[in-house]
């Protein structure tokens, strides 16, 4: 049996009432950013918001998740599809990786088609940096439509 990978998910506070349905579905199906766990056993050990701009929970939530066994933190897809996308995402990623020594993955579920179309029109993701950040959540149109 392979070793279980324990993960935590941090969502944008503007979606604090989100029940996590798309994240949990994609986790179960290993879609979007969870595709990296294909054929691996994973366990979700924490799910919370960033705490609102400028991300107050980022300072201490990863420590709690790490105590619960998390080795990877996923920033929910909502942090890149909301408008505007999280302006602190790179700072958060660097902070968690440096302070807690944990891997940080940007994204959870595939980007829904309705968000994809708007962000494409706006040119939000037209830089190489943004393309790199969203690459695991772009998927194909059929999958994006299934997450609308």
Tab-separated table of N, CA, C and O in Angstrom, residues 12-124:
chain	number	residue	atom	x	y	z
A	12	UNK	N	-10.389	31.353	-0.602
A	12	UNK	CA	-10.515	32.804	-0.501
A	12	UNK	C	-11.684	33.124	0.433
A	12	UNK	O	-12.745	32.499	0.349
A	13	UNK	N	-11.491	34.103	1.294
A	13	UNK	CA	-12.524	34.446	2.267
A	13	UNK	C	-13.816	34.952	1.629
A	13	UNK	O	-14.879	34.820	2.207
A	14	UNK	N	-13.741	35.487	0.416
A	14	UNK	CA	-14.993	35.953	-0.209
A	14	UNK	C	-15.934	34.785	-0.497
A	14	UNK	O	-17.116	34.975	-0.706
A	15	UNK	N	-15.390	33.561	-0.499
A	15	UNK	CA	-16.196	32.366	-0.709
A	15	UNK	C	-16.374	31.589	0.597
A	15	UNK	O	-16.602	30.379	0.582
A	16	UNK	N	-16.293	32.261	1.726
A	16	UNK	CA	-16.321	31.615	3.045
A	16	UNK	C	-17.562	30.769	3.293
A	16	UNK	O	-17.534	29.878	4.125
A	17	UNK	N	-18.652	31.038	2.563
A	17	UNK	CA	-19.851	30.222	2.745
A	17	UNK	C	-19.882	29.028	1.790
A	17	UNK	O	-20.829	28.249	1.815
A	18	UNK	N	-18.849	28.866	0.995
A	18	UNK	CA	-18.776	27.738	0.067
A	18	UNK	C	-18.715	26.434	0.854
A	18	UNK	O	-17.943	26.297	1.806
A	19	UNK	N	-19.521	25.493	0.451
A	19	UNK	CA	-19.549	24.182	1.109
A	19	UNK	C	-18.450	23.252	0.613
A	19	UNK	O	-18.281	22.153	1.137
A	20	UNK	N	-17.715	23.673	-0.412
A	20	UNK	CA	-16.590	22.879	-0.896
A	20	UNK	C	-16.932	21.806	-1.900
A	20	UNK	O	-16.088	20.969	-2.226
A	21	UNK	N	-18.143	21.824	-2.422
A	21	UNK	CA	-18.590	20.763	-3.317
A	21	UNK	C	-17.692	20.496	-4.507
A	21	UNK	O	-17.372	19.338	-4.805
A	22	UNK	N	-17.264	21.551	-5.200
A	22	UNK	CA	-16.405	21.349	-6.375
A	22	UNK	C	-15.026	20.843	-5.962
A	22	UNK	O	-14.453	19.972	-6.617
A	23	UNK	N	-14.493	21.386	-4.871
A	23	UNK	CA	-13.189	20.916	-4.385
A	23	UNK	C	-13.259	19.439	-3.998
A	23	UNK	O	-12.391	18.648	-4.376
A	24	UNK	N	-14.300	19.066	-3.248
A	24	UNK	CA	-14.397	17.680	-2.790
A	24	UNK	C	-14.652	16.722	-3.950
A	24	UNK	O	-14.112	15.609	-3.976
A	25	UNK	N	-15.467	17.145	-4.905
A	25	UNK	CA	-15.720	16.297	-6.073
A	25	UNK	C	-14.446	16.076	-6.876
A	25	UNK	O	-14.124	14.942	-7.264
A	26	UNK	N	-13.688	17.150	-7.093
A	26	UNK	CA	-12.455	17.010	-7.871
A	26	UNK	C	-11.396	16.227	-7.100
A	26	UNK	O	-10.596	15.509	-7.703
A	27	UNK	N	-11.406	16.341	-5.777
A	27	UNK	CA	-10.499	15.547	-4.949
A	27	UNK	C	-10.818	14.059	-5.122
A	27	UNK	O	-9.926	13.241	-5.364
A	28	UNK	N	-12.089	13.731	-5.030
A	28	UNK	CA	-12.539	12.336	-5.197
A	28	UNK	C	-12.204	11.804	-6.595
A	28	UNK	O	-11.762	10.660	-6.735
A	29	UNK	N	-12.398	12.647	-7.612
A	29	UNK	CA	-12.188	12.224	-9.009
A	29	UNK	C	-10.760	12.424	-9.507
A	29	UNK	O	-10.460	12.066	-10.645
A	30	UNK	N	-9.929	13.053	-8.674
A	30	UNK	CA	-8.533	13.367	-9.046
A	30	UNK	C	-8.504	14.223	-10.321
A	30	UNK	O	-7.726	13.982	-11.237
A	31	UNK	N	-9.355	15.249	-10.339
A	31	UNK	CA	-9.412	16.182	-11.470
A	31	UNK	C	-8.793	17.511	-11.070
A	31	UNK	O	-8.616	17.800	-9.891
A	32	UNK	N	-8.500	18.331	-12.073
A	32	UNK	CA	-7.898	19.632	-11.807
A	32	UNK	C	-6.542	19.454	-11.151
A	32	UNK	O	-5.773	18.560	-11.506
A	33	UNK	N	-6.260	20.291	-10.157
A	33	UNK	CA	-4.962	20.219	-9.481
A	33	UNK	C	-4.781	18.926	-8.690
A	33	UNK	O	-3.658	18.551	-8.363
A	34	UNK	N	-5.872	18.232	-8.399
A	34	UNK	CA	-5.766	16.965	-7.681
A	34	UNK	C	-5.340	15.819	-8.599
A	34	UNK	O	-5.139	14.694	-8.137
A	35	UNK	N	-5.190	16.091	-9.880
A	35	UNK	CA	-4.702	15.093	-10.825
A	35	UNK	C	-3.301	14.600	-10.485
A	35	UNK	O	-2.906	13.509	-10.890
A	36	UNK	N	-2.556	15.387	-9.713
A	36	UNK	CA	-1.196	14.974	-9.329
A	36	UNK	C	-1.211	13.787	-8.377
A	36	UNK	O	-0.174	13.175	-8.136
A	37	UNK	N	-2.377	13.471	-7.825
A	37	UNK	CA	-2.496	12.367	-6.881
A	37	UNK	C	-3.100	11.111	-7.502
A	37	UNK	O	-3.536	10.214	-6.794
A	38	UNK	N	-3.129	11.057	-8.814
A	38	UNK	CA	-3.659	9.883	-9.504
A	38	UNK	C	-2.999	8.637	-8.923
A	38	UNK	O	-1.786	8.599	-8.739
A	39	UNK	N	-3.782	7.644	-8.578
A	39	UNK	CA	-3.282	6.382	-8.032
A	39	UNK	C	-2.604	6.523	-6.666
A	39	UNK	O	-1.804	5.668	-6.283
A	40	UNK	N	-2.891	7.610	-5.940
A	40	UNK	CA	-2.345	7.786	-4.593
A	40	UNK	C	-3.492	7.971	-3.618
A	40	UNK	O	-4.540	8.502	-3.959
A	41	UNK	N	-3.263	7.527	-2.401
A	41	UNK	CA	-4.265	7.719	-1.360
A	41	UNK	C	-4.047	9.088	-0.722
A	41	UNK	O	-2.915	9.453	-0.381
A	42	UNK	N	-5.130	9.856	-0.600
A	42	UNK	CA	-5.022	11.177	0.012
A	42	UNK	C	-6.098	11.353	1.075
A	42	UNK	O	-7.150	10.730	1.028
A	43	UNK	N	-5.771	12.217	2.019
A	43	UNK	CA	-6.712	12.531	3.085
A	43	UNK	C	-6.707	14.041	3.298
A	43	UNK	O	-5.647	14.659	3.415
A	44	UNK	N	-7.884	14.619	3.355
A	44	UNK	CA	-8.032	16.038	3.638
A	44	UNK	C	-8.034	16.207	5.156
A	44	UNK	O	-8.866	15.632	5.844
A	45	UNK	N	-7.081	17.007	5.678
A	45	UNK	CA	-6.970	17.179	7.128
A	45	UNK	C	-7.289	18.597	7.593
A	45	UNK	O	-7.239	18.877	8.792
A	46	UNK	N	-7.618	19.483	6.651
A	46	UNK	CA	-7.983	20.842	7.017
A	46	UNK	C	-8.589	21.589	5.851
A	46	UNK	O	-8.216	21.351	4.700
A	47	UNK	N	-9.552	22.465	6.156
A	47	UNK	CA	-10.241	23.255	5.130
A	47	UNK	C	-10.688	24.554	5.792
A	47	UNK	O	-11.447	24.516	6.775
A	48	UNK	N	-10.176	25.678	5.316
A	48	UNK	CA	-10.531	26.957	5.909
A	48	UNK	C	-10.294	28.087	4.915
A	48	UNK	O	-9.801	27.856	3.814
A	49	UNK	N	-10.645	29.291	5.331
A	49	UNK	CA	-10.411	30.470	4.486
A	49	UNK	C	-9.056	31.084	4.813
A	49	UNK	O	-8.465	30.802	5.861
A	50	UNK	N	-8.638	31.986	3.948
A	50	UNK	CA	-7.401	32.735	4.182
A	50	UNK	C	-7.578	33.738	5.322
A	50	UNK	O	-6.604	34.269	5.840
A	51	UNK	N	-8.821	34.018	5.678
A	51	UNK	CA	-9.103	34.975	6.743
A	51	UNK	C	-9.456	36.356	6.214
A	51	UNK	O	-9.734	37.260	6.986
A	52	UNK	N	-9.472	36.511	4.917
A	52	UNK	CA	-9.771	37.817	4.319
A	52	UNK	C	-8.492	38.614	4.085
A	52	UNK	O	-7.489	38.407	4.760
A	53	UNK	N	-8.560	39.508	3.130
A	53	UNK	CA	-7.384	40.321	2.778
A	53	UNK	C	-6.900	41.098	4.001
A	53	UNK	O	-7.721	41.669	4.717
A	54	UNK	N	-5.610	41.051	4.250
A	54	UNK	CA	-4.532	40.438	3.467
A	54	UNK	C	-4.133	39.032	3.884
A	54	UNK	O	-2.966	38.668	3.800
A	55	UNK	N	-5.037	38.217	4.345
A	55	UNK	CA	-4.739	36.811	4.606
A	55	UNK	C	-4.256	36.486	6.001
A	55	UNK	O	-3.266	35.784	6.176
A	56	UNK	N	-4.945	36.966	7.002
A	56	UNK	CA	-4.530	36.741	8.383
A	56	UNK	C	-4.356	35.284	8.771
A	56	UNK	O	-3.465	34.954	9.558
A	57	UNK	N	-5.181	34.399	8.243
A	57	UNK	CA	-5.069	32.974	8.588
A	57	UNK	C	-3.826	32.323	8.006
A	57	UNK	O	-3.407	31.258	8.481
A	58	UNK	N	-3.245	32.922	6.995
A	58	UNK	CA	-2.067	32.334	6.343
A	58	UNK	C	-0.915	32.193	7.331
A	58	UNK	O	-0.088	31.299	7.215
A	59	UNK	N	-0.877	33.058	8.345
A	59	UNK	CA	0.221	33.017	9.308
A	59	UNK	C	0.185	31.796	10.216
A	59	UNK	O	1.224	31.321	10.639
A	60	UNK	N	-1.014	31.293	10.555
A	60	UNK	CA	-1.053	30.209	11.540
A	60	UNK	C	-1.790	28.946	11.110
A	60	UNK	O	-1.549	27.871	11.653
A	61	UNK	N	-2.694	29.032	10.151
A	61	UNK	CA	-3.468	27.856	9.733
A	61	UNK	C	-2.582	26.716	9.202
A	61	UNK	O	-2.821	25.556	9.535
A	62	UNK	N	-1.546	27.012	8.405
A	62	UNK	CA	-0.706	25.898	7.937
A	62	UNK	C	-0.056	25.119	9.085
A	62	UNK	O	0.128	23.911	8.982
A	63	UNK	N	0.247	25.802	10.175
A	63	UNK	CA	0.838	25.112	11.320
A	63	UNK	C	-0.132	24.073	11.893
A	63	UNK	O	0.262	22.942	12.201
A	64	UNK	N	-1.401	24.453	12.011
A	64	UNK	CA	-2.408	23.508	12.506
A	64	UNK	C	-2.572	22.342	11.539
A	64	UNK	O	-2.653	21.186	11.954
A	65	UNK	N	-2.608	22.645	10.243
A	65	UNK	CA	-2.748	21.577	9.251
A	65	UNK	C	-1.544	20.645	9.289
A	65	UNK	O	-1.691	19.426	9.182
A	66	UNK	N	-0.362	21.213	9.469
A	66	UNK	CA	0.857	20.404	9.553
A	66	UNK	C	0.802	19.486	10.778
A	66	UNK	O	1.199	18.322	10.706
A	67	UNK	N	0.301	20.012	11.899
A	67	UNK	CA	0.151	19.178	13.108
A	67	UNK	C	-0.810	18.027	12.860
A	67	UNK	O	-0.706	16.975	13.486
A	68	UNK	N	-1.750	18.207	11.939
A	68	UNK	CA	-2.694	17.150	11.567
A	68	UNK	C	-2.130	16.223	10.495
A	68	UNK	O	-2.842	15.375	9.977
A	69	UNK	N	-0.871	16.446	10.123
A	69	UNK	CA	-0.202	15.566	9.181
A	69	UNK	C	-0.091	16.076	7.762
A	69	UNK	O	0.491	15.401	6.903
A	70	UNK	N	-0.639	17.262	7.476
A	70	UNK	CA	-0.571	17.781	6.100
A	70	UNK	C	0.869	18.031	5.680
A	70	UNK	O	1.674	18.559	6.449
A	71	UNK	N	1.153	17.636	4.457
A	71	UNK	CA	2.453	17.939	3.860
A	71	UNK	C	2.286	18.868	2.658
A	71	UNK	O	3.261	19.410	2.161
A	72	UNK	N	1.038	19.022	2.218
A	72	UNK	CA	0.732	19.858	1.049
A	72	UNK	C	-0.477	20.736	1.374
A	72	UNK	O	-1.447	20.266	1.951
A	73	UNK	N	-0.373	21.999	0.962
A	73	UNK	CA	-1.499	22.931	1.068
A	73	UNK	C	-1.938	23.277	-0.353
A	73	UNK	O	-1.114	23.608	-1.202
A	74	UNK	N	-3.236	23.183	-0.591
A	74	UNK	CA	-3.801	23.617	-1.875
A	74	UNK	C	-4.527	24.939	-1.664
A	74	UNK	O	-5.339	25.059	-0.737
A	75	UNK	N	-4.235	25.916	-2.509
A	75	UNK	CA	-5.041	27.132	-2.549
A	75	UNK	C	-6.188	26.839	-3.496
A	75	UNK	O	-5.970	26.435	-4.647
A	76	UNK	N	-7.404	27.027	-3.030
A	76	UNK	CA	-8.580	26.702	-3.828
A	76	UNK	C	-8.604	27.487	-5.133
A	76	UNK	O	-8.116	28.620	-5.218
A	77	UNK	N	-9.205	26.889	-6.130
A	77	UNK	CA	-9.324	27.501	-7.453
A	77	UNK	C	-9.982	28.876	-7.377
A	77	UNK	O	-9.665	29.763	-8.165
A	78	UNK	N	-10.876	29.078	-6.410
A	78	UNK	CA	-11.522	30.379	-6.240
A	78	UNK	C	-10.546	31.526	-6.059
A	78	UNK	O	-10.862	32.680	-6.354
A	79	UNK	N	-9.332	31.236	-5.609
A	79	UNK	CA	-8.343	32.292	-5.421
A	79	UNK	C	-7.820	32.829	-6.749
A	79	UNK	O	-7.283	33.935	-6.803
A	80	UNK	N	-7.989	32.044	-7.823
A	80	UNK	CA	-7.528	32.512	-9.141
A	80	UNK	C	-8.657	32.839	-10.095
A	80	UNK	O	-8.443	33.528	-11.093
A	81	UNK	N	-9.883	32.367	-9.817
A	81	UNK	CA	-10.992	32.651	-10.744
A	81	UNK	C	-11.849	33.824	-10.307
A	81	UNK	O	-12.545	34.415	-11.118
A	82	UNK	N	-11.842	34.165	-9.041
A	82	UNK	CA	-12.608	35.318	-8.579
A	82	UNK	C	-12.035	36.584	-9.202
A	82	UNK	O	-10.874	36.619	-9.605
A	83	UNK	N	-12.863	37.613	-9.276
A	83	UNK	CA	-12.336	38.848	-9.849
A	83	UNK	C	-12.311	39.931	-8.798
A	83	UNK	O	-13.343	40.220	-8.207
A	84	UNK	N	-11.155	40.523	-8.571
A	84	UNK	CA	-9.886	40.118	-9.173
A	84	UNK	C	-9.332	38.879	-8.469
A	84	UNK	O	-9.695	38.621	-7.329
A	85	UNK	N	-8.432	38.171	-9.150
A	85	UNK	CA	-7.783	37.041	-8.488
A	85	UNK	C	-7.012	37.543	-7.266
A	85	UNK	O	-6.681	38.725	-7.177
A	86	UNK	N	-6.721	36.661	-6.370
A	86	UNK	CA	-6.011	37.023	-5.142
A	86	UNK	C	-4.684	37.715	-5.466
A	86	UNK	O	-3.820	37.132	-6.112
A	87	UNK	N	-4.535	38.970	-5.017
A	87	UNK	CA	-3.286	39.680	-5.294
A	87	UNK	C	-2.128	39.224	-4.402
A	87	UNK	O	-0.987	39.614	-4.627
A	88	UNK	N	-2.418	38.409	-3.404
A	88	UNK	CA	-1.395	37.976	-2.444
A	88	UNK	C	-0.943	36.535	-2.645
A	88	UNK	O	-0.117	36.030	-1.888
A	89	UNK	N	-1.473	35.876	-3.645
A	89	UNK	CA	-1.265	34.433	-3.786
A	89	UNK	C	0.209	34.024	-3.808
A	89	UNK	O	0.597	33.057	-3.155
A	90	UNK	N	1.031	34.765	-4.512
A	90	UNK	CA	2.461	34.412	-4.553
A	90	UNK	C	3.140	34.653	-3.205
A	90	UNK	O	4.008	33.887	-2.801
A	91	UNK	N	2.736	35.712	-2.517
A	91	UNK	CA	3.281	35.984	-1.177
A	91	UNK	C	2.882	34.872	-0.212
A	91	UNK	O	3.707	34.404	0.575
A	92	UNK	N	1.615	34.461	-0.263
A	92	UNK	CA	1.128	33.391	0.601
A	92	UNK	C	1.916	32.103	0.349
A	92	UNK	O	2.325	31.413	1.285
A	93	UNK	N	2.079	31.776	-0.931
A	93	UNK	CA	2.770	30.542	-1.315
A	93	UNK	C	4.199	30.541	-0.767
A	93	UNK	O	4.631	29.584	-0.119
A	94	UNK	N	4.912	31.610	-1.006
A	94	UNK	CA	6.305	31.715	-0.562
A	94	UNK	C	6.393	31.643	0.968
A	94	UNK	O	7.250	30.954	1.517
A	95	UNK	N	5.488	32.339	1.649
A	95	UNK	CA	5.491	32.359	3.113
A	95	UNK	C	5.309	30.947	3.679
A	95	UNK	O	6.069	30.510	4.561
A	96	UNK	N	4.313	30.242	3.196
A	96	UNK	CA	4.030	28.891	3.705
A	96	UNK	C	5.183	27.943	3.405
A	96	UNK	O	5.608	27.164	4.267
A	97	UNK	N	5.712	28.024	2.190
A	97	UNK	CA	6.826	27.134	1.832
A	97	UNK	C	8.051	27.423	2.690
A	97	UNK	O	8.723	26.499	3.155
A	98	UNK	N	8.348	28.697	2.918
A	98	UNK	CA	9.526	29.062	3.707
A	98	UNK	C	9.343	28.797	5.195
A	98	UNK	O	10.202	28.222	5.832
A	99	UNK	N	8.220	29.245	5.759
A	99	UNK	CA	8.024	29.120	7.206
A	99	UNK	C	7.732	27.693	7.644
A	99	UNK	O	8.234	27.235	8.667
A	100	UNK	N	6.904	26.986	6.878
A	100	UNK	CA	6.453	25.664	7.303
A	100	UNK	C	7.075	24.508	6.531
A	100	UNK	O	6.862	23.354	6.886
A	101	UNK	N	7.821	24.809	5.462
A	101	UNK	CA	8.459	23.756	4.686
A	101	UNK	C	7.474	22.835	3.996
A	101	UNK	O	7.758	21.659	3.773
A	102	UNK	N	6.300	23.373	3.683
A	102	UNK	CA	5.256	22.579	3.039
A	102	UNK	C	5.157	22.943	1.564
A	102	UNK	O	5.380	24.090	1.181
A	103	UNK	N	4.803	21.973	0.760
A	103	UNK	CA	4.541	22.217	-0.651
A	103	UNK	C	3.198	22.952	-0.759
A	103	UNK	O	2.252	22.632	-0.046
A	104	UNK	N	3.131	23.938	-1.653
A	104	UNK	CA	1.886	24.659	-1.901
A	104	UNK	C	1.523	24.486	-3.366
A	104	UNK	O	2.342	24.718	-4.259
A	105	UNK	N	0.283	24.062	-3.607
A	105	UNK	CA	-0.236	23.876	-4.962
A	105	UNK	C	-1.335	24.911	-5.180
A	105	UNK	O	-2.229	25.056	-4.348
A	106	UNK	N	-1.244	25.628	-6.283
A	106	UNK	CA	-2.283	26.604	-6.607
A	106	UNK	C	-3.369	25.908	-7.403
A	106	UNK	O	-3.139	25.436	-8.510
A	107	UNK	N	-4.539	25.803	-6.782
A	107	UNK	CA	-5.683	25.196	-7.443
A	107	UNK	C	-6.189	23.957	-6.741
A	107	UNK	O	-5.461	23.271	-6.020
A	108	UNK	N	-7.469	23.711	-6.970
A	108	UNK	CA	-8.141	22.516	-6.484
A	108	UNK	C	-8.940	21.951	-7.657
A	108	UNK	O	-8.393	21.224	-8.474
A	109	UNK	N	-10.182	22.366	-7.795
A	109	UNK	CA	-11.032	21.857	-8.874
A	109	UNK	C	-10.709	22.530	-10.210
A	109	UNK	O	-10.111	23.605	-10.247
A	110	UNK	N	-11.122	21.908	-11.324
A	110	UNK	CA	-10.942	22.540	-12.634
A	110	UNK	C	-11.674	23.882	-12.677
A	110	UNK	O	-12.709	24.067	-12.038
A	111	UNK	N	-11.118	24.809	-13.424
A	111	UNK	CA	-11.749	26.115	-13.584
A	111	UNK	C	-13.071	25.930	-14.326
A	111	UNK	O	-13.092	25.367	-15.422
A	112	UNK	N	-14.181	26.393	-13.745
A	112	UNK	CA	-15.455	26.301	-14.457
A	112	UNK	C	-15.423	27.138	-15.744
A	112	UNK	O	-14.791	28.199	-15.787
A	113	UNK	N	-16.088	26.652	-16.758
A	113	UNK	CA	-16.090	27.320	-18.062
A	113	UNK	C	-16.562	28.773	-17.974
A	113	UNK	O	-16.009	29.643	-18.620
A	114	UNK	N	-17.587	29.044	-17.149
A	114	UNK	CA	-18.103	30.414	-17.055
A	114	UNK	C	-17.031	31.382	-16.550
A	114	UNK	O	-16.962	32.516	-17.009
A	115	UNK	N	-16.191	30.954	-15.640
A	115	UNK	CA	-15.095	31.800	-15.159
A	115	UNK	C	-13.984	31.883	-16.197
A	115	UNK	O	-13.372	32.930	-16.385
A	116	UNK	N	-13.718	30.761	-16.831
A	116	UNK	CA	-12.676	30.707	-17.857
A	116	UNK	C	-12.949	31.722	-18.959
A	116	UNK	O	-12.072	32.489	-19.354
A	117	UNK	N	-14.194	31.756	-19.442
A	117	UNK	CA	-14.556	32.667	-20.539
A	117	UNK	C	-14.400	34.128	-20.132
A	117	UNK	O	-13.857	34.936	-20.892
A	118	UNK	N	-14.827	34.484	-18.945
A	118	UNK	CA	-14.718	35.873	-18.482
A	118	UNK	C	-13.260	36.275	-18.318
A	118	UNK	O	-12.847	37.345	-18.792
A	119	UNK	N	-12.481	35.450	-17.649
A	119	UNK	CA	-11.071	35.796	-17.420
A	119	UNK	C	-10.284	35.865	-18.724
A	119	UNK	O	-9.386	36.686	-18.863
A	120	UNK	N	-10.644	35.013	-19.683
A	120	UNK	CA	-9.989	35.067	-20.996
A	120	UNK	C	-10.298	36.396	-21.689
A	120	UNK	O	-9.415	37.027	-22.251
A	121	UNK	N	-11.555	36.825	-21.643
A	121	UNK	CA	-11.934	38.106	-22.251
A	121	UNK	C	-11.214	39.274	-21.587
A	121	UNK	O	-10.821	40.231	-22.251
A	122	UNK	N	-11.083	39.195	-20.278
A	122	UNK	CA	-10.430	40.275	-19.528
A	122	UNK	C	-8.907	40.251	-19.657
A	122	UNK	O	-8.241	41.225	-19.323
A	123	UNK	N	-8.357	39.134	-20.111
A	123	UNK	CA	-6.904	39.013	-20.238
A	123	UNK	C	-6.197	38.822	-18.901
A	123	UNK	O	-4.995	39.037	-18.789
A	124	UNK	N	-6.953	38.408	-17.908
A	124	UNK	CA	-6.416	38.256	-16.550
A	124	UNK	C	-5.214	37.318	-16.497
A	124	UNK	O	-4.254	37.578	-15.778
